[in-house]
mmCIF file of C-alpha atoms and ligand atoms in Angstrom:
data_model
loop_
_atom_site.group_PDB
_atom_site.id
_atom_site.type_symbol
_atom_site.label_atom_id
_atom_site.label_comp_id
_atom_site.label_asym_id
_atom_site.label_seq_id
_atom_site.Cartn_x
_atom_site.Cartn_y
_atom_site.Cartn_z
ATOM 1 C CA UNK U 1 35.594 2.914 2.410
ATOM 2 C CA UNK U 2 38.376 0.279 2.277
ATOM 3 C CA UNK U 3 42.354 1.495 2.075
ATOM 4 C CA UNK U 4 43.919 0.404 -1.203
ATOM 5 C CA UNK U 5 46.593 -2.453 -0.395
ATOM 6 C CA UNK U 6 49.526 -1.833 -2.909
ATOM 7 C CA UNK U 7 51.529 1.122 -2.908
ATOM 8 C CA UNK U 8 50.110 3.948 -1.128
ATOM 9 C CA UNK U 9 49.489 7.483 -2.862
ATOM 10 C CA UNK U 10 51.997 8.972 -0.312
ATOM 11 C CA UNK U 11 54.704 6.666 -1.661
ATOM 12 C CA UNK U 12 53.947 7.212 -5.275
ATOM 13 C CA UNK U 13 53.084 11.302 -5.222
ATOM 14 C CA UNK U 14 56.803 11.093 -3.260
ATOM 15 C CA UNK U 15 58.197 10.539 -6.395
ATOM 16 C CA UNK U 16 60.093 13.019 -8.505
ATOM 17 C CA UNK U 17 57.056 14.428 -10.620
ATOM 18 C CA UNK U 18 58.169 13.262 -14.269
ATOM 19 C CA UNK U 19 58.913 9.248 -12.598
ATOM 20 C CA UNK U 20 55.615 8.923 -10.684
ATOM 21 C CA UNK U 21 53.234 6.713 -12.503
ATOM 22 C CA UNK U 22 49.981 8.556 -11.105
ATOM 23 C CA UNK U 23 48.298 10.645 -13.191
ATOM 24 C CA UNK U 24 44.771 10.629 -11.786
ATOM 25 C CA UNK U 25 43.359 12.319 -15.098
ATOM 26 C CA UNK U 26 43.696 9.408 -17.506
ATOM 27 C CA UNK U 27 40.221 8.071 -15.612
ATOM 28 C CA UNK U 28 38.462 11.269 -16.322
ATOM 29 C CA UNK U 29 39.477 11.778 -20.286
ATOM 30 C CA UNK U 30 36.225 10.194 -21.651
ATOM 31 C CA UNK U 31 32.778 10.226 -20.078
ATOM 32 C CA UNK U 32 32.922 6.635 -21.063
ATOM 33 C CA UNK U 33 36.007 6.476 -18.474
ATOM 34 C CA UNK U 34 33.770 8.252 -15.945
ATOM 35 C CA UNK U 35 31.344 6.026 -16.199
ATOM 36 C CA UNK U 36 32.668 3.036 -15.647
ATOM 37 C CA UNK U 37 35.071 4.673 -12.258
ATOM 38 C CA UNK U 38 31.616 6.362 -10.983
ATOM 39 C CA UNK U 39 31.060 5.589 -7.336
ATOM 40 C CA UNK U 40 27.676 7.270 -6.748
ATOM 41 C CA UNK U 41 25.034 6.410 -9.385
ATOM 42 C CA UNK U 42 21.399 7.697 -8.608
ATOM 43 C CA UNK U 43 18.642 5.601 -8.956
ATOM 44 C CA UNK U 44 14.909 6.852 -9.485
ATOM 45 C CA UNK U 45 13.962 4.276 -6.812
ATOM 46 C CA UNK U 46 15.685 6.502 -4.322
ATOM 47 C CA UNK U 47 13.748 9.366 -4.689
ATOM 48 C CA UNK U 48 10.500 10.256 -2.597
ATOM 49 C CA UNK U 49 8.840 12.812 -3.853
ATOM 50 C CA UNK U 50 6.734 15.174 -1.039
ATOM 51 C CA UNK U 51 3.120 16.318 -2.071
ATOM 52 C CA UNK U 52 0.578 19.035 -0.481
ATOM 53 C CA UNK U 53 -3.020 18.026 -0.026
ATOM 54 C CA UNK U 54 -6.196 20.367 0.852
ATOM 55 C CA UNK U 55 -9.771 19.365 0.239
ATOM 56 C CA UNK U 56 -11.511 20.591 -3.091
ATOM 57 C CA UNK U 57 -11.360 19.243 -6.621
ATOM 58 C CA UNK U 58 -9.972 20.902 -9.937
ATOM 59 C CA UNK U 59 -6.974 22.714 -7.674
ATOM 60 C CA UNK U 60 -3.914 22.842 -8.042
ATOM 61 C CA UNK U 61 -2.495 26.022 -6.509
ATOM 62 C CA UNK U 62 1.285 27.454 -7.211
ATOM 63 C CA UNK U 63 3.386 28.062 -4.046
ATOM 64 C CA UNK U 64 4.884 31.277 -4.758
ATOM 65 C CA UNK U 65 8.359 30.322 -3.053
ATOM 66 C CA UNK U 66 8.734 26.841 -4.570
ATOM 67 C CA UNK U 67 8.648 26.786 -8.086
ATOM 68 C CA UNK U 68 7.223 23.989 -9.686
ATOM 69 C CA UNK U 69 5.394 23.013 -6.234
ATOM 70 C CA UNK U 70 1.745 23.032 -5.796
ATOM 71 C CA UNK U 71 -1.208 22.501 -3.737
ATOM 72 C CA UNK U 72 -3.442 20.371 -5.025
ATOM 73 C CA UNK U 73 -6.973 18.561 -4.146
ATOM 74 C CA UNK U 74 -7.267 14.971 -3.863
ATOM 75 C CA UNK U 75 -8.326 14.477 -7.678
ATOM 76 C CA UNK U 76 -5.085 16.312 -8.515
ATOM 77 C CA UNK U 77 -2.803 14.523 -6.078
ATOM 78 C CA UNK U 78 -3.890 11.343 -8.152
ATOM 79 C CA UNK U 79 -2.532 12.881 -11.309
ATOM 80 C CA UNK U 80 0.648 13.312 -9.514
ATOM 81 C CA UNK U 81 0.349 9.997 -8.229
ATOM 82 C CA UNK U 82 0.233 9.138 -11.868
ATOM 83 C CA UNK U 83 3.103 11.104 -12.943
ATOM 84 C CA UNK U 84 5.551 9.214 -10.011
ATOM 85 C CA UNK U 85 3.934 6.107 -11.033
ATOM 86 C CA UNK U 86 5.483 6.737 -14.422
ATOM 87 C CA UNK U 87 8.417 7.936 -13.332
ATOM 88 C CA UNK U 88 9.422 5.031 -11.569
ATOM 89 C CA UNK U 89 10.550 7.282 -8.435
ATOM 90 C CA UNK U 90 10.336 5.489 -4.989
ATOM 91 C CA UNK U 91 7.294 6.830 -3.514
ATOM 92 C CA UNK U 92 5.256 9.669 -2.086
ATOM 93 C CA UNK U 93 5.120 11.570 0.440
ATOM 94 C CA UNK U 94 1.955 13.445 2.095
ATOM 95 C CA UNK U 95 1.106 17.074 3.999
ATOM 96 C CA UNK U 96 -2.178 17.993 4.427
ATOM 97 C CA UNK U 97 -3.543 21.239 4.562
ATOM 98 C CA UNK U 98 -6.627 20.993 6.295
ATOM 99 C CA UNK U 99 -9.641 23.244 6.217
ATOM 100 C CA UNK U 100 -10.140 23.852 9.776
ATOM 101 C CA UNK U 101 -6.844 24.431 12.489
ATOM 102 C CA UNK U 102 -7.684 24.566 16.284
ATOM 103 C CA UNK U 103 -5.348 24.520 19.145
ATOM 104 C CA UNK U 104 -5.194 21.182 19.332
ATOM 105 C CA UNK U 105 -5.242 20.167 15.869
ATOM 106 C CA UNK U 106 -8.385 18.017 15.812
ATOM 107 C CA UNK U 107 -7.981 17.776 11.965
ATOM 108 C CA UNK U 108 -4.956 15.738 12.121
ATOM 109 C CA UNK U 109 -6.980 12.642 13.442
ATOM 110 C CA UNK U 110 -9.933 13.849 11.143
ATOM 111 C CA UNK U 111 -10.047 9.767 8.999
ATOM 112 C CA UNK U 112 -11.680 12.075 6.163
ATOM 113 C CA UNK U 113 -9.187 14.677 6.557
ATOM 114 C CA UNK U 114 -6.926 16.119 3.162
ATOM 115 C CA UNK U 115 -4.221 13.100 3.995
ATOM 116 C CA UNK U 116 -6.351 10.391 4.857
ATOM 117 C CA UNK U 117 -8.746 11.152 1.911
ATOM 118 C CA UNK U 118 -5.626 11.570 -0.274
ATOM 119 C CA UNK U 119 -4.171 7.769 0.553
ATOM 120 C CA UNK U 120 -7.124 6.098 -0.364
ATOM 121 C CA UNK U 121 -7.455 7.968 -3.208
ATOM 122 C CA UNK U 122 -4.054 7.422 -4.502
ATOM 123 C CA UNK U 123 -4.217 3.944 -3.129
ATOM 124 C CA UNK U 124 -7.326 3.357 -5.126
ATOM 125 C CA UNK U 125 -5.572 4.477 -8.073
ATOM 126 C CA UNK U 126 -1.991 3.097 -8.171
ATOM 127 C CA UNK U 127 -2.118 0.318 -4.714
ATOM 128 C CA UNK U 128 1.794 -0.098 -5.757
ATOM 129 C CA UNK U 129 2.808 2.989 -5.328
ATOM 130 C CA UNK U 130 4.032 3.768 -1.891
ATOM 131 C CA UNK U 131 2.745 6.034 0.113
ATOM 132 C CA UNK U 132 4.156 7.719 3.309
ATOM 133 C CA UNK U 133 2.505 9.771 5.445
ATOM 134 C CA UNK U 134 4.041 12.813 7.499
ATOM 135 C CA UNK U 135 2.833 13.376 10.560
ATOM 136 C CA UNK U 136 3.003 16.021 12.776
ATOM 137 C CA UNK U 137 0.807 18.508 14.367
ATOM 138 C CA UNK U 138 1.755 22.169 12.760
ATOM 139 C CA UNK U 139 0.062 22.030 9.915
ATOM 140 C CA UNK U 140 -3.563 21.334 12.089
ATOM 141 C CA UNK U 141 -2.706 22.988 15.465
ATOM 142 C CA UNK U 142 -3.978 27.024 15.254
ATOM 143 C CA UNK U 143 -0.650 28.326 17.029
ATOM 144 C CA UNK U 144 1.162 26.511 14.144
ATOM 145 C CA UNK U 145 3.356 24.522 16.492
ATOM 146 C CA UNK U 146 4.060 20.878 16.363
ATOM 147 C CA UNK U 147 2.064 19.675 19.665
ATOM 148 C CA UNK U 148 -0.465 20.963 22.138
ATOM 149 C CA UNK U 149 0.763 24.094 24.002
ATOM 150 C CA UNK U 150 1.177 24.584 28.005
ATOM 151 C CA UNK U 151 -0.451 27.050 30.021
ATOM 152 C CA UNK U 152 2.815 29.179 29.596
ATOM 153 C CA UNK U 153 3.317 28.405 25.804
ATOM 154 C CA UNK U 154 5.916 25.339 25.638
ATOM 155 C CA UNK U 155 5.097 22.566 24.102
ATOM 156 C CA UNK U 156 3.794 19.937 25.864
ATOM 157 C CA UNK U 157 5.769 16.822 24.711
ATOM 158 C CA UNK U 158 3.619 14.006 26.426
ATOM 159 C CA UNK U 159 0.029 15.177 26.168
ATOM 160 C CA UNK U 160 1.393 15.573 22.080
ATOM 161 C CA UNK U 161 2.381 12.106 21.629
ATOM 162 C CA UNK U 162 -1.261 11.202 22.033
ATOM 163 C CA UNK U 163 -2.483 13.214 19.206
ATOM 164 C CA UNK U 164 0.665 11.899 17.434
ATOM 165 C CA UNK U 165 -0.629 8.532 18.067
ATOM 166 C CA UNK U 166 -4.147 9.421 16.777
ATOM 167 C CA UNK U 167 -3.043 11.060 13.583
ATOM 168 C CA UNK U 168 -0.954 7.856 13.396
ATOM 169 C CA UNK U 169 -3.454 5.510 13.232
ATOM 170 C CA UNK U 170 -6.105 7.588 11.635
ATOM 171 C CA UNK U 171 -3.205 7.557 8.484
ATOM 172 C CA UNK U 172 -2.452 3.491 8.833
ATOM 173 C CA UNK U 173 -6.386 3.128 8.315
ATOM 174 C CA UNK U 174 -6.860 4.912 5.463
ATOM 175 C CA UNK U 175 -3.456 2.632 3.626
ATOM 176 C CA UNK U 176 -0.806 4.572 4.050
ATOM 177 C CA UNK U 177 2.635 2.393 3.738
ATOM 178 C CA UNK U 178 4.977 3.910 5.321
ATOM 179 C CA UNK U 179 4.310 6.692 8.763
ATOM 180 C CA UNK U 180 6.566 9.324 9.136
ATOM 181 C CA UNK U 181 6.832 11.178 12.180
ATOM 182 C CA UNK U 182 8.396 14.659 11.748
ATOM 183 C CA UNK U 183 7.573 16.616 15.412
ATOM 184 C CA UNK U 184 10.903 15.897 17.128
ATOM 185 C CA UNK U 185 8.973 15.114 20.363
ATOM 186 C CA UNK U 186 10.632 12.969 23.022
ATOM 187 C CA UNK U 187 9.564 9.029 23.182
ATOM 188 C CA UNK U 188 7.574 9.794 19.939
ATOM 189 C CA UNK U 189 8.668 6.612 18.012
ATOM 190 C CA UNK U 190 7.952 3.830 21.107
ATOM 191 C CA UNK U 191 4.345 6.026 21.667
ATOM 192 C CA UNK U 192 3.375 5.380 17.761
ATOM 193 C CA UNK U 193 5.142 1.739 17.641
ATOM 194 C CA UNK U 194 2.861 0.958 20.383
ATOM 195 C CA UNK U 195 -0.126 2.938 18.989
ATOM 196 C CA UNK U 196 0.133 0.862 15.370
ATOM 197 C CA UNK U 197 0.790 -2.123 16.870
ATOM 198 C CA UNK U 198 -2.593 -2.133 19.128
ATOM 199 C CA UNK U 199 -4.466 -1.048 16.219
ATOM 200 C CA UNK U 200 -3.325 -4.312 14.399
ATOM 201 C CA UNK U 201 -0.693 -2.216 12.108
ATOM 202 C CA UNK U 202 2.291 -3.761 13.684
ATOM 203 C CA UNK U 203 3.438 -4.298 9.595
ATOM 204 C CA UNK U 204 3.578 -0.868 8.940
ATOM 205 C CA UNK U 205 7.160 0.660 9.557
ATOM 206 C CA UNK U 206 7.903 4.023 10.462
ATOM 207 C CA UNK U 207 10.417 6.542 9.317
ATOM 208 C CA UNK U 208 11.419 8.734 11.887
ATOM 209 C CA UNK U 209 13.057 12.532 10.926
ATOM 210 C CA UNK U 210 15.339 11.485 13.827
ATOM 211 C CA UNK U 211 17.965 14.052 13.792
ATOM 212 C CA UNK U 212 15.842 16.988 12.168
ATOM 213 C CA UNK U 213 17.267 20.888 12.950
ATOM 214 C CA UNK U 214 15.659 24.410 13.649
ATOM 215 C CA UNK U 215 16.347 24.943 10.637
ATOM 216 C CA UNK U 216 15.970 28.483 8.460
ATOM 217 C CA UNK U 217 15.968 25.997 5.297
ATOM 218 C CA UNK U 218 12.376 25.097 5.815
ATOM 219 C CA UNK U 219 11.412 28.814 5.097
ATOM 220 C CA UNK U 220 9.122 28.231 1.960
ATOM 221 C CA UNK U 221 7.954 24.816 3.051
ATOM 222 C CA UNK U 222 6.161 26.597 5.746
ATOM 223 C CA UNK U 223 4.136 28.612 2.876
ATOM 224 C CA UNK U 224 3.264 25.464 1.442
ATOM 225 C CA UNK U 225 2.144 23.772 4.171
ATOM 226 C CA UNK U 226 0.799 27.064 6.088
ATOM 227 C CA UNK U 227 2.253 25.968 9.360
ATOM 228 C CA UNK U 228 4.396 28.900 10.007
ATOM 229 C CA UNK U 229 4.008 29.228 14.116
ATOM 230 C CA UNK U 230 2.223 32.250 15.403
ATOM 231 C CA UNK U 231 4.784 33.005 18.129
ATOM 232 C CA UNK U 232 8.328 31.689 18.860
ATOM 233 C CA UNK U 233 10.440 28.976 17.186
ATOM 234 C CA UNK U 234 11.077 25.770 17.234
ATOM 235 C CA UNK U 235 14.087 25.553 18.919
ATOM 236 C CA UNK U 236 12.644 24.270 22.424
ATOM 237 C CA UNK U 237 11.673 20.977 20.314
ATOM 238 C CA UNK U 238 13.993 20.863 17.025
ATOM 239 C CA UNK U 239 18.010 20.447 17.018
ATOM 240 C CA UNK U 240 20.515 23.336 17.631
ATOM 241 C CA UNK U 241 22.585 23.350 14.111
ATOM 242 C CA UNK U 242 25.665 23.391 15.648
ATOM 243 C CA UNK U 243 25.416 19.925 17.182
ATOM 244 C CA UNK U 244 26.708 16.286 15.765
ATOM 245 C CA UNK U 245 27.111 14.027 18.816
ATOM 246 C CA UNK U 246 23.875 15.144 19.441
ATOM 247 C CA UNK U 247 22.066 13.866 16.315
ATOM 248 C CA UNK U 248 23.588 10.379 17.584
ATOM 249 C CA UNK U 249 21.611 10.427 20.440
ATOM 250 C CA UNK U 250 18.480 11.258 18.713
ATOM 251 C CA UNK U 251 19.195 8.175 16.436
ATOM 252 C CA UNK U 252 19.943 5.904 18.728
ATOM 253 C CA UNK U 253 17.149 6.377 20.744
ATOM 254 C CA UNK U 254 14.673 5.569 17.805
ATOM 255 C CA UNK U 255 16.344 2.797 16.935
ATOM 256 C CA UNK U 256 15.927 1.468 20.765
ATOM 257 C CA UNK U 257 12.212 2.567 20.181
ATOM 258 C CA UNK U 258 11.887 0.951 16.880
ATOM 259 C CA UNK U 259 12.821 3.007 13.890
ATOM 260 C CA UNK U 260 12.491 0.979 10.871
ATOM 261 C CA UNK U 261 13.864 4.209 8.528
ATOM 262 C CA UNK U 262 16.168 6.887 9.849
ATOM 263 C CA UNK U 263 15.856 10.697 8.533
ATOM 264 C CA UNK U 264 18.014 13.487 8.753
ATOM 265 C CA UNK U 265 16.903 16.601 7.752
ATOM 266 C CA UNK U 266 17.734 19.052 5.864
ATOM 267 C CA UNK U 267 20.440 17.240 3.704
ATOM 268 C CA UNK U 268 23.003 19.569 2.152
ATOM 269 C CA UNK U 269 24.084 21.357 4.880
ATOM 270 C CA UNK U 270 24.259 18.165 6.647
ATOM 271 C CA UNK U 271 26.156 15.950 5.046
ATOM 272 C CA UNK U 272 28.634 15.063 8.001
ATOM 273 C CA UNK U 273 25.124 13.942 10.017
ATOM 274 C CA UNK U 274 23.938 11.828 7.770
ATOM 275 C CA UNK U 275 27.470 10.142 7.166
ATOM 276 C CA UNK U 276 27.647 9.718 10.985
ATOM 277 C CA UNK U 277 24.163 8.077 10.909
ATOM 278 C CA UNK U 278 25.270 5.458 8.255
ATOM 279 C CA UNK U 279 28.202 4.616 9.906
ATOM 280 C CA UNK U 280 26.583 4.623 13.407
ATOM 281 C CA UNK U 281 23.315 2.453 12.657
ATOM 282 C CA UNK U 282 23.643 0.696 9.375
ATOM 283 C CA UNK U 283 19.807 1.179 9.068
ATOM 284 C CA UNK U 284 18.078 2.278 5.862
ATOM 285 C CA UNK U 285 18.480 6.211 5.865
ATOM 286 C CA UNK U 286 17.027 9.082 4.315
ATOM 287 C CA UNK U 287 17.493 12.586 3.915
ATOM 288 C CA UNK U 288 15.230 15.221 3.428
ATOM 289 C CA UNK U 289 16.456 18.030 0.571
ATOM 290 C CA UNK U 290 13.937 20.301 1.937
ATOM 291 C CA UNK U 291 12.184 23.572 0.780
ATOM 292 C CA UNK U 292 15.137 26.313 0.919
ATOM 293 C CA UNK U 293 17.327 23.888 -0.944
ATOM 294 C CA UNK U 294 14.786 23.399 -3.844
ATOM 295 C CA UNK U 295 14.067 27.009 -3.383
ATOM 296 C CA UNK U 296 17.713 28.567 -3.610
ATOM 297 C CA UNK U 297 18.817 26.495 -6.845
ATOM 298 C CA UNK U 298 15.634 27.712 -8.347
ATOM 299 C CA UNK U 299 15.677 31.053 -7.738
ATOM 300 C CA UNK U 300 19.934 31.129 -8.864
ATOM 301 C CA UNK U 301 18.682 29.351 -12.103
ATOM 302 C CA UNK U 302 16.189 31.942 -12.662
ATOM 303 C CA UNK U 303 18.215 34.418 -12.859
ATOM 304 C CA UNK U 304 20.811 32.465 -14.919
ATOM 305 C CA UNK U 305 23.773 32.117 -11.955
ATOM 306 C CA UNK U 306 23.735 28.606 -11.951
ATOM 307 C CA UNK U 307 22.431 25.634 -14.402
ATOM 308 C CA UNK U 308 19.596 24.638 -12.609
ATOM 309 C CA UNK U 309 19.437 20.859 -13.823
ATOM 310 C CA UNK U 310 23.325 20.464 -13.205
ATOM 311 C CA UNK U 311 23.464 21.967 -9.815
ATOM 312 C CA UNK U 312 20.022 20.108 -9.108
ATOM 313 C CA UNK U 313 22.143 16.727 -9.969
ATOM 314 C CA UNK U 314 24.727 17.463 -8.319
ATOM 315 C CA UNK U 315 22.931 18.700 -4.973
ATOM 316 C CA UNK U 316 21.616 15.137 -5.670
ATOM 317 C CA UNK U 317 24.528 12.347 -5.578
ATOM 318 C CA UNK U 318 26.318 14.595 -3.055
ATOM 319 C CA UNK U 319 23.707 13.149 -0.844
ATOM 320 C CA UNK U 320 23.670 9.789 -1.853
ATOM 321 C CA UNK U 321 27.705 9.563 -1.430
ATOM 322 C CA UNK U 322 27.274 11.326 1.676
ATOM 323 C CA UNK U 323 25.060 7.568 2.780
ATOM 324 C CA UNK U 324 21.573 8.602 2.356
ATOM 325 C CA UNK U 325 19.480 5.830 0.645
ATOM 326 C CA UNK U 326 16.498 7.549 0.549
ATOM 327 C CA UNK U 327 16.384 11.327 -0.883
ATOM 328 C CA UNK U 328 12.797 13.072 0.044
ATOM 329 C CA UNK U 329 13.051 15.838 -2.781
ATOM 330 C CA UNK U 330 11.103 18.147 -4.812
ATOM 331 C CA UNK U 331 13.140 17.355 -7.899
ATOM 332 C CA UNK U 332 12.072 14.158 -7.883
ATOM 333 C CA UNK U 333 10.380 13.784 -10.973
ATOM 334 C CA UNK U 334 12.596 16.388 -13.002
ATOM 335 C CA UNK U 335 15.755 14.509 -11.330
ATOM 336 C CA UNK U 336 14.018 11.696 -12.701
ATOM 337 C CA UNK U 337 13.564 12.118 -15.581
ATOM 338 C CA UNK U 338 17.353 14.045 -15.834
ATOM 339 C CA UNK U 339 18.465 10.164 -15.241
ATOM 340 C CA UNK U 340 16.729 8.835 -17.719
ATOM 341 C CA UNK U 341 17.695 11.156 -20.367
ATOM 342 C CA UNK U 342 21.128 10.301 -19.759
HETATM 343 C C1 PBG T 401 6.557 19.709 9.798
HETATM 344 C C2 PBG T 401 7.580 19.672 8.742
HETATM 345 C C3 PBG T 401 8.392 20.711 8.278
HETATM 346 C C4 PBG T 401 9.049 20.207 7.162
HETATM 347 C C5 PBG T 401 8.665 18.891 7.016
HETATM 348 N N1 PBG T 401 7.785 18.563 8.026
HETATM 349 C C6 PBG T 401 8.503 22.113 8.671
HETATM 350 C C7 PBG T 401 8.951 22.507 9.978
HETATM 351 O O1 PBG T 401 9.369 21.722 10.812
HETATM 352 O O2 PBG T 401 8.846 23.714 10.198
HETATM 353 C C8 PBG T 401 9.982 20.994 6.294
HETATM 354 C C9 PBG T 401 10.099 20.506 4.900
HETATM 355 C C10 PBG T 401 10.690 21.464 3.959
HETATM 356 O O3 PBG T 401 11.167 22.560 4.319
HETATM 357 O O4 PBG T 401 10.707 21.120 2.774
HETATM 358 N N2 PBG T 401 6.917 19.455 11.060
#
């Protein structure tokens, strides 16, 4: 943000009250005032909307914690397809739940597994929509952590980034447009880079959840997605909350290994990292409202505490001003559709 040249606000609110010509409300009398003075406008293009996919047809299964949320099977993900198609939001974004889970997560790589199968579909159905992929092991690996474990339960960062790579590639091959890698391993970004690029998908950009946080946010996202782990946290791989200089470091090293996106996540209770981020990189950036977010302004609206399309709105821009270009939310098709109805 640029200083204003002329006379500063100090000089002017130094005035005696009644001979100070500030009076900040005359821009906010009239919404058509507000309009024109807005700084933040949000755009349907910004949103990404993030999707659950098992294998089946005809379901479409509520997620008790979220809402509005669903699992569906690949026949129903195309509906939804449809529905973002129409609502002019950004894109997609894809979890899979798979049918089988072993401690490895051989399902993750499986090229007719719930994601893959759910690309081409979607693909097949709406090629312009885009389509990114998360990847990541919890949702396949048994223990319900994000990698392959060591003898003694940690887990083991380099031996993951070759299933990472895998699930990768098994993704790019079945269309998806965009890979995003959400497992917060070390090196993950160069080991994928390298992966597409030697499978001949050196156009396909990733988005990497750079700076994401052990965070208690992701609570009903883990119902969803049925990755909650069997023992422990994820603290040994995901960010301590209470660091900032930190999240720079975890930036700048994708970026050095390629990064073509830049996530932080979650979003509202990070606003100062994701306005560090912007200023720090200047690359595209995204943040991730995730599950406890949606959740909590849900569950308040319910019970008639707060207006639940107001404080979803306002939830919203507060991320966009913060610098996020991207928003990966839930709301994306009611926020949508909020926008166009004004
Ligand atoms: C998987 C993953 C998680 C989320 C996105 N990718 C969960 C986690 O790390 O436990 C959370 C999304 C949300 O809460 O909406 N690694």
């Amino acid at each position: 943000m640029s200083e204003p040249s002329m006379l500063s606000d100090e000089m002017l609110f130094g005035l005696e009250p009644s001979r100070s010509p500030v009076r900040l409300r005359r821009l906010r009398r009239t919404e058509a005032l507000r309009r024109v003075v807005r700084e933040t406008r949000l755009n349907a293009a910004q949103f990404i909307w993030p999707l659950f996919v098992r294998s089946g047809t005809g379901l479409r299964t509520p997620i008790g914690s979220m809402p509005g949320v669903f699992q569906t099977s690949v026949d129903e993900l195309v509906k939804d397809a449809g529905r973002a198609v129409e609502a002019g939001i950004g894109g997609v974004l894809l979890f899979g739940i798979p049918d089988h889970k072993d401690s490895v997560g051989s399902s993750a790589w499986d090229p007719h597994g719930p994601v893959a199968e759910g690309v081409r579909a979607i693909k097949a159905a709406y090629p312009q929509l885009l389509v990114i992929t998360d990847v990541c092991m919890c949702e396949y690996t048994d223990h319900g952590h994000c990698g392959v474990l060591t003898g003694d339960g940690d887990v083991d960062n380099d031996a993951t980034l070759e299933l990472l790579a895998r699930e990768a590639v098994a993704h790019a091959e079945a269309g998806a447009d965009i890979i995003a890698p959400s497992d917060m391993m070390d090196h993950r970004v160069g080991r994928l880079r390298e992966a597409l690029d030697e499978a001949g998908f050196s156009h396909l950009p990733i988005m990497s959840y750079a700076a994401k946080y052990a965070s208690a946010f992701y609570g009903p996202f883990r119902e969803a997605a049925e990755s909650t782990p069997s023992f422990g946290d994820r603290r040994s791989y995901q960010m301590d909350p209470s660091n900032a200089r930190e999240a720079l470091r975890e930036v700048r090293q994708d970026v050095a290994e390629g990064a073509d996106i830049l996530m932080v996540k979650p979003a509202g209770a990070y606003l100062d990292i994701i306005a560090a981020v912007k200023q720090d990189t200047g690359l595209p950036l995204a943040a991730y409202q995730v599950s406890g977010e949606y959740s909590m302004i849900k569950a308040a609206a319910e019970r008639g505490w707060i207006d639940g399309d107001r404080a979803m709105m306002e939830s919203l821009v507060a991320i966009a001003r913060a610098g996020a270009d991207l928003i990966i939310t839930y709301f994306a098709l009611d926020a949508a559709a909020a926008l166009r109805a004004r």
